[in-house]
Every structure is written in structure tokens, then in C-alpha cells.
PDB file of C-alpha atoms in Angstrom:
ATOM      1  CA  MET S   1      28.043   2.645  31.595  1.00 50.00           C
ATOM      2  CA  ALA S   2      25.030   3.444  33.767  1.00 53.00           C
ATOM      3  CA  ASP S   3      25.265   3.191  37.533  1.00 52.00           C
ATOM      4  CA  VAL S   4      23.088   0.645  39.364  1.00 52.00           C
ATOM      5  CA  HIS S   5      21.045   3.437  40.969  1.00 53.00           C
ATOM      6  CA  GLU S   6      20.445   5.105  37.580  1.00 53.00           C
ATOM      7  CA  CYS S   7      19.184   1.823  36.151  1.00 56.00           C
ATOM      8  CA  SER S   8      16.623   1.452  38.949  1.00 56.00           C
ATOM      9  CA  ILE S   9      15.398   5.020  38.340  1.00 56.00           C
ATOM     10  CA  LEU S  10      15.057   4.352  34.617  1.00 54.00           C
ATOM     11  CA  LYS S  11      13.253   1.107  35.319  1.00 55.00           C
ATOM     12  CA  ASP S  12      10.755   2.860  37.617  1.00 58.00           C
ATOM     13  CA  SER S  13      10.089   5.686  35.128  1.00 55.00           C
ATOM     14  CA  PHE S  14       9.615   3.167  32.332  1.00 53.00           C
ATOM     15  CA  SER S  15       7.065   1.178  34.316  1.00 55.00           C
ATOM     16  CA  GLU S  16       5.182   4.404  35.142  1.00 57.00           C
ATOM     17  CA  GLU S  17       5.075   5.309  31.444  1.00 54.00           C
ATOM     18  CA  ARG S  18       3.860   1.872  30.566  1.00 54.00           C
ATOM     19  CA  ASN S  19       1.058   1.916  33.112  1.00 56.00           C
ATOM     20  CA  ALA S  20      -0.057   5.486  32.357  1.00 52.00           C
ATOM     21  CA  PRO S  21      -3.718   5.779  31.386  1.00 51.00           C
ATOM     22  CA  ARG S  22      -4.278   6.133  27.679  1.00 51.00           C
ATOM     23  CA  VAL S  23      -7.019   7.951  25.855  1.00 45.00           C
ATOM     24  CA  LYS S  24      -9.522   5.315  24.947  1.00 48.00           C
ATOM     25  CA  ARG S  25     -11.301   5.504  21.618  1.00 54.00           C
ATOM     26  CA  ARG S  26     -15.043   5.588  21.848  1.00 59.00           C
ATOM     27  CA  ASN S  27     -16.734   2.455  20.551  1.00 62.00           C
ATOM     28  CA  LEU S  28     -18.824   3.284  17.524  1.00 62.00           C
ATOM     29  CA  LEU S  29     -21.864   1.248  16.648  1.00 60.00           C
ATOM     30  CA  PHE S  30     -21.580   0.522  12.961  1.00 60.00           C
ATOM     31  CA  SER S  31     -25.358   0.264  12.677  1.00 66.00           C
ATOM     32  CA  ASP S  32     -25.589   3.976  13.520  1.00 73.00           C
ATOM     33  CA  TYR S  33     -23.057   5.135  10.900  1.00 77.00           C
ATOM     34  CA  THR S  34     -22.298   4.920   7.202  1.00 81.00           C
ATOM     35  CA  ILE S  35     -18.603   4.370   6.563  1.00 79.00           C
ATOM     36  CA  ARG S  36     -16.935   6.371   3.772  1.00 80.00           C
ATOM     37  CA  LYS S  37     -13.354   5.317   3.046  1.00 78.00           C
ATOM     38  CA  ARG S  38     -11.170   7.938   1.401  1.00 75.00           C
ATOM     39  CA  GLN S  39      -8.782   7.063  -1.398  1.00 73.00           C
ATOM     40  CA  PRO S  40      -5.391   6.130   0.085  1.00 71.00           C
ATOM     41  CA  PHE S  41      -3.311   7.035  -2.966  1.00 61.00           C
ATOM     42  CA  GLY S  42      -4.649  10.574  -3.282  1.00 53.00           C
ATOM     43  CA  ILE S  43      -1.146  12.064  -3.247  1.00 51.00           C
ATOM     44  CA  VAL S  44       0.188   9.896  -6.069  1.00 57.00           C
ATOM     45  CA  LYS S  45      -0.559  11.326  -9.495  1.00 61.00           C
ATOM     46  CA  ARG S  46      -2.041   8.691 -11.738  1.00 71.00           C
ATOM     47  CA  ARG S  47       0.187   8.107 -14.710  1.00 79.00           C
ATOM     48  CA  ASP S  48      -0.222   5.711 -17.600  1.00 78.00           C
ATOM     49  CA  LYS S  49       2.393   3.384 -16.154  1.00 86.00           C
ATOM     50  CA  ASP S  50       0.744   3.037 -12.705  1.00 90.00           C
ATOM     51  CA  ILE S  51      -1.194  -0.143 -11.943  1.00 91.00           C
ATOM     52  CA  PHE S  52      -3.241  -0.215  -8.726  1.00 91.00           C
ATOM     53  CA  VAL S  53      -3.867  -3.792  -7.580  1.00 93.00           C
ATOM     54  CA  THR S  54      -6.949  -4.695  -5.555  1.00 91.00           C
ATOM     55  CA  ASN S  55      -8.426  -8.007  -4.493  1.00 93.00           C
ATOM     56  CA  LYS S  56     -11.532  -7.375  -6.591  1.00 94.00           C
ATOM     57  CA  THR S  57      -9.997  -6.925 -10.046  1.00 89.00           C
ATOM     58  CA  ASN S  58      -9.324  -9.872 -12.313  1.00 94.00           C
ATOM     59  CA  PHE S  59      -5.710 -11.074 -12.069  1.00 94.00           C
ATOM     60  CA  LYS S  60      -5.464 -12.083 -15.736  1.00 95.00           C
ATOM     61  CA  ALA S  61      -6.772  -8.670 -16.793  1.00 95.00           C
ATOM     62  CA  GLN S  62      -4.079  -6.991 -14.710  1.00 94.00           C
ATOM     63  CA  VAL S  63      -1.383  -9.178 -16.312  1.00 95.00           C
ATOM     64  CA  LYS S  64      -2.692  -8.289 -19.787  1.00 95.00           C
ATOM     65  CA  LYS S  65      -2.755  -4.583 -18.938  1.00 94.00           C
ATOM     66  CA  CYS S  66       0.864  -4.699 -17.740  1.00 93.00           C
ATOM     67  CA  GLU S  67       1.889  -6.674 -20.829  1.00 92.00           C
ATOM     68  CA  LYS S  68       0.170  -4.148 -23.077  1.00 92.00           C
ATOM     69  CA  LEU S  69       1.987  -1.260 -21.395  1.00 91.00           C
ATOM     70  CA  LEU S  70       5.369  -3.003 -21.622  1.00 89.00           C
ATOM     71  CA  ASN S  71       4.844  -3.991 -25.268  1.00 87.00           C
ATOM     72  CA  ASN S  72       3.698  -0.500 -26.330  1.00 87.00           C
ATOM     73  CA  GLY S  73       7.073   1.064 -25.677  1.00 81.00           C
ATOM     74  CA  ASN S  74       6.917   1.794 -21.952  1.00 85.00           C
ATOM     75  CA  SER S  75      10.195   0.832 -20.346  1.00 87.00           C
ATOM     76  CA  GLU S  76       8.639   0.437 -16.892  1.00 91.00           C
ATOM     77  CA  VAL S  77       5.395  -0.231 -15.058  1.00 94.00           C
ATOM     78  CA  ILE S  78       4.802   0.619 -11.405  1.00 94.00           C
ATOM     79  CA  ILE S  79       2.541  -1.754  -9.472  1.00 95.00           C
ATOM     80  CA  HIS S  80       0.943  -0.444  -6.262  1.00 93.00           C
ATOM     81  CA  GLY S  81      -0.608  -2.728  -3.634  1.00 93.00           C
ATOM     82  CA  LEU S  82      -2.207  -1.799  -0.314  1.00 91.00           C
ATOM     83  CA  GLY S  83      -3.024  -3.990   2.694  1.00 91.00           C
ATOM     84  CA  ALA S  84      -4.415  -7.374   1.727  1.00 93.00           C
ATOM     85  CA  ALA S  85      -3.612  -6.710  -1.947  1.00 94.00           C
ATOM     86  CA  ILE S  86       0.153  -6.728  -1.309  1.00 96.00           C
ATOM     87  CA  HIS S  87       0.261 -10.468  -1.978  1.00 96.00           C
ATOM     88  CA  ARG S  88      -1.497 -10.040  -5.327  1.00 96.00           C
ATOM     89  CA  ALA S  89       0.823  -7.160  -6.306  1.00 96.00           C
ATOM     90  CA  CYS S  90       3.888  -9.322  -5.606  1.00 96.00           C
ATOM     91  CA  SER S  91       2.357 -12.227  -7.513  1.00 96.00           C
ATOM     92  CA  LEU S  92       1.658  -9.953 -10.471  1.00 96.00           C
ATOM     93  CA  ALA S  93       5.257  -8.701 -10.581  1.00 95.00           C
ATOM     94  CA  LEU S  94       6.654 -12.235 -10.330  1.00 94.00           C
ATOM     95  CA  GLN S  95       4.280 -13.418 -13.054  1.00 94.00           C
ATOM     96  CA  LEU S  96       5.542 -10.674 -15.371  1.00 93.00           C
ATOM     97  CA  LYS S  97       9.141 -11.647 -14.632  1.00 92.00           C
ATOM     98  CA  GLU S  98       8.353 -15.282 -15.444  1.00 92.00           C
ATOM     99  CA  ILE S  99       6.567 -14.374 -18.687  1.00 91.00           C
ATOM    100  CA  HIS S 100       9.593 -12.384 -19.876  1.00 86.00           C
ATOM    101  CA  TYR S 101      12.051 -15.157 -18.961  1.00 85.00           C
ATOM    102  CA  GLY S 102      14.028 -13.009 -16.538  1.00 78.00           C
ATOM    103  CA  GLY S 103      14.372 -10.080 -18.952  1.00 85.00           C
ATOM    104  CA  ILE S 104      12.635  -7.898 -16.391  1.00 90.00           C
ATOM    105  CA  GLU S 105      13.990  -6.570 -13.103  1.00 92.00           C
ATOM    106  CA  LEU S 106      12.028  -5.572 -10.019  1.00 94.00           C
ATOM    107  CA  ASP S 107      12.655  -2.636  -7.694  1.00 95.00           C
ATOM    108  CA  ILE S 108      10.534  -3.002  -4.555  1.00 95.00           C
ATOM    109  CA  LYS S 109       9.742  -0.308  -2.005  1.00 96.00           C
ATOM    110  CA  THR S 110       7.496  -0.617   1.019  1.00 95.00           C
ATOM    111  CA  SER S 111       5.735   2.153   2.865  1.00 92.00           C
ATOM    112  CA  THR S 112       2.975   2.890   5.311  1.00 92.00           C
ATOM    113  CA  ALA S 113      -0.114   4.602   3.972  1.00 88.00           C
ATOM    114  CA  SER S 114      -2.311   6.727   6.209  1.00 88.00           C
ATOM    115  CA  ILE S 115      -5.978   5.972   5.627  1.00 87.00           C
ATOM    116  CA  ILE S 116      -8.882   8.113   6.797  1.00 87.00           C
ATOM    117  CA  ASP S 117     -12.318   6.641   7.413  1.00 85.00           C
ATOM    118  CA  ASP S 118     -15.295   8.985   7.721  1.00 86.00           C
ATOM    119  CA  PHE S 119     -18.245   7.858   9.805  1.00 84.00           C
ATOM    120  CA  GLU S 120     -21.431   9.663   8.767  1.00 82.00           C
ATOM    121  CA  PRO S 121     -24.322   9.333  11.229  1.00 82.00           C
ATOM    122  CA  LEU S 122     -27.624   7.927  10.062  1.00 80.00           C
ATOM    123  CA  ASP S 123     -29.591  10.005  12.562  1.00 78.00           C
ATOM    124  CA  ASP S 124     -29.267  13.637  13.706  1.00 76.00           C
ATOM    125  CA  ASN S 125     -28.301  12.833  17.307  1.00 78.00           C
ATOM    126  CA  ALA S 126     -24.818  11.443  16.528  1.00 73.00           C
ATOM    127  CA  ASP S 127     -21.718  13.381  15.473  1.00 78.00           C
ATOM    128  CA  TYR S 128     -19.487  12.942  12.448  1.00 79.00           C
ATOM    129  CA  GLU S 129     -16.399  10.902  13.285  1.00 82.00           C
ATOM    130  CA  THR S 130     -13.112  10.371  11.471  1.00 84.00           C
ATOM    131  CA  ILE S 131     -10.621   7.644  12.241  1.00 83.00           C
ATOM    132  CA  ASN S 132      -7.033   7.681  11.010  1.00 87.00           C
ATOM    133  CA  ARG S 133      -5.314   4.346  10.617  1.00 86.00           C
ATOM    134  CA  ASN S 134      -2.157   3.079   8.969  1.00 90.00           C
ATOM    135  CA  ASN S 135      -1.851   0.308   6.428  1.00 91.00           C
ATOM    136  CA  SER S 136       1.116  -1.305   4.712  1.00 93.00           C
ATOM    137  CA  ALA S 137       1.761  -0.599   1.047  1.00 93.00           C
ATOM    138  CA  VAL S 138       4.143  -1.909  -1.597  1.00 95.00           C
ATOM    139  CA  HIS S 139       5.329  -0.182  -4.774  1.00 95.00           C
ATOM    140  CA  ILE S 140       7.015  -2.441  -7.309  1.00 96.00           C
ATOM    141  CA  ARG S 141       8.830  -0.917 -10.275  1.00 95.00           C
ATOM    142  CA  VAL S 142       8.947  -3.456 -13.104  1.00 94.00           C
ATOM    143  CA  PHE S 143      11.476  -2.485 -15.779  1.00 92.00           C
ATOM    144  CA  ARG S 144      13.370  -4.083 -18.640  1.00 87.00           C
ATOM    145  CA  LYS S 145      17.039  -4.998 -18.225  1.00 79.00           C
ATOM    146  CA  PHE S 146      17.692  -3.996 -21.825  1.00 69.00           C
ATOM    147  CA  SER S 147      15.749  -2.156 -24.491  1.00 58.00           C
ATOM    148  CA  ILE S 148      13.904  -4.039 -27.208  1.00 54.00           C
ATOM    149  CA  GLY S 149      15.548  -1.893 -29.903  1.00 51.00           C
ATOM    150  CA  SER S 150      18.997  -3.268 -29.073  1.00 48.00           C
ATOM    151  CA  LEU S 151      17.780  -6.829 -29.678  1.00 49.00           C
ATOM    152  CA  LYS S 152      16.847  -6.224 -33.323  1.00 50.00           C
ATOM    153  CA  TYR S 153      19.206  -7.468 -35.987  1.00 49.00           C
ATOM    154  CA  GLN S 154      21.491  -4.732 -37.269  1.00 49.00           C
ATOM    155  CA  GLU S 155      23.452  -4.976 -40.530  1.00 47.00           C
TER     156      GLU S 155
END
């Protein structure tokens, strides 16, 4: 157990760390720059079974696409959602589970995705800027509990 004097030293060093000056990010005027957002899932190879959910795509179309993949012999579909689209990705997975009457299981993983924004100046006087930021992501593996072939009647 720490001595009383050690605790006071730790407390002082902690308060000094907390009050240390931080590097302040320069405020960028968005009217002077064009923002280019890089693709966040650049590392993930796009496979046939990957579904990337956004807030702009039609929800019913995404359900139909997942259904088509599951009915065409794929045993699993992986749904990816980033940031504000996490809610839609979860809703999509739960909708698929409801459609299949619980014959589907979900394996959910969360992560943090690093996103890079490029600021391109509109005039020659400004410099190019890049900002790194983190965003939450979810990856939901939707798979069948049992294969369809085992459900067929066998003589």
C-alpha cells in the first residue's frame, strides 16, 4: 500500500499532467477548403458476402440483397456499419433474424475505425491539411444455425 507522502507526490504530478498545455489544432475555415473523405474500409477486401450499410441506401433494398445472398447458398453475410449507420446495421441484422424465425444467429464485433479527411485549399495561399479522427464501427456476422440441405426430406 502506498505511503501518505507518496500519494501526495502522485497527486501533484497528476495535476501537473492534467494542466499541461496541449497542442491546439488550428481552426480551419471550411469556406476556404474542399473536404475529401477517404474510404474508411480500405483495408477490408470486398467480398460477395459483405454488406456496407449507410444512411443513404434504401433499407428494404439492403434487406432484399441480404436475403438474396442467404438464399443463393451463402451460409453467412457480414454487415458493416460505421458511425451513425451502426443503428441501421443492427436493425438490418435483427430484421433478418425475424424474417427467418430465429433460424439465424448473429456474431457481433465492434471496433474503432481511423478516418482521414483531406482538406484541399481553394486558393494558392493555403496549405493542404489532413485530419485523422476515429469513429465507431460494428461488424455483424449473420449465419444460419443449420444448413438448408439438412432440412430436406430424405428417404
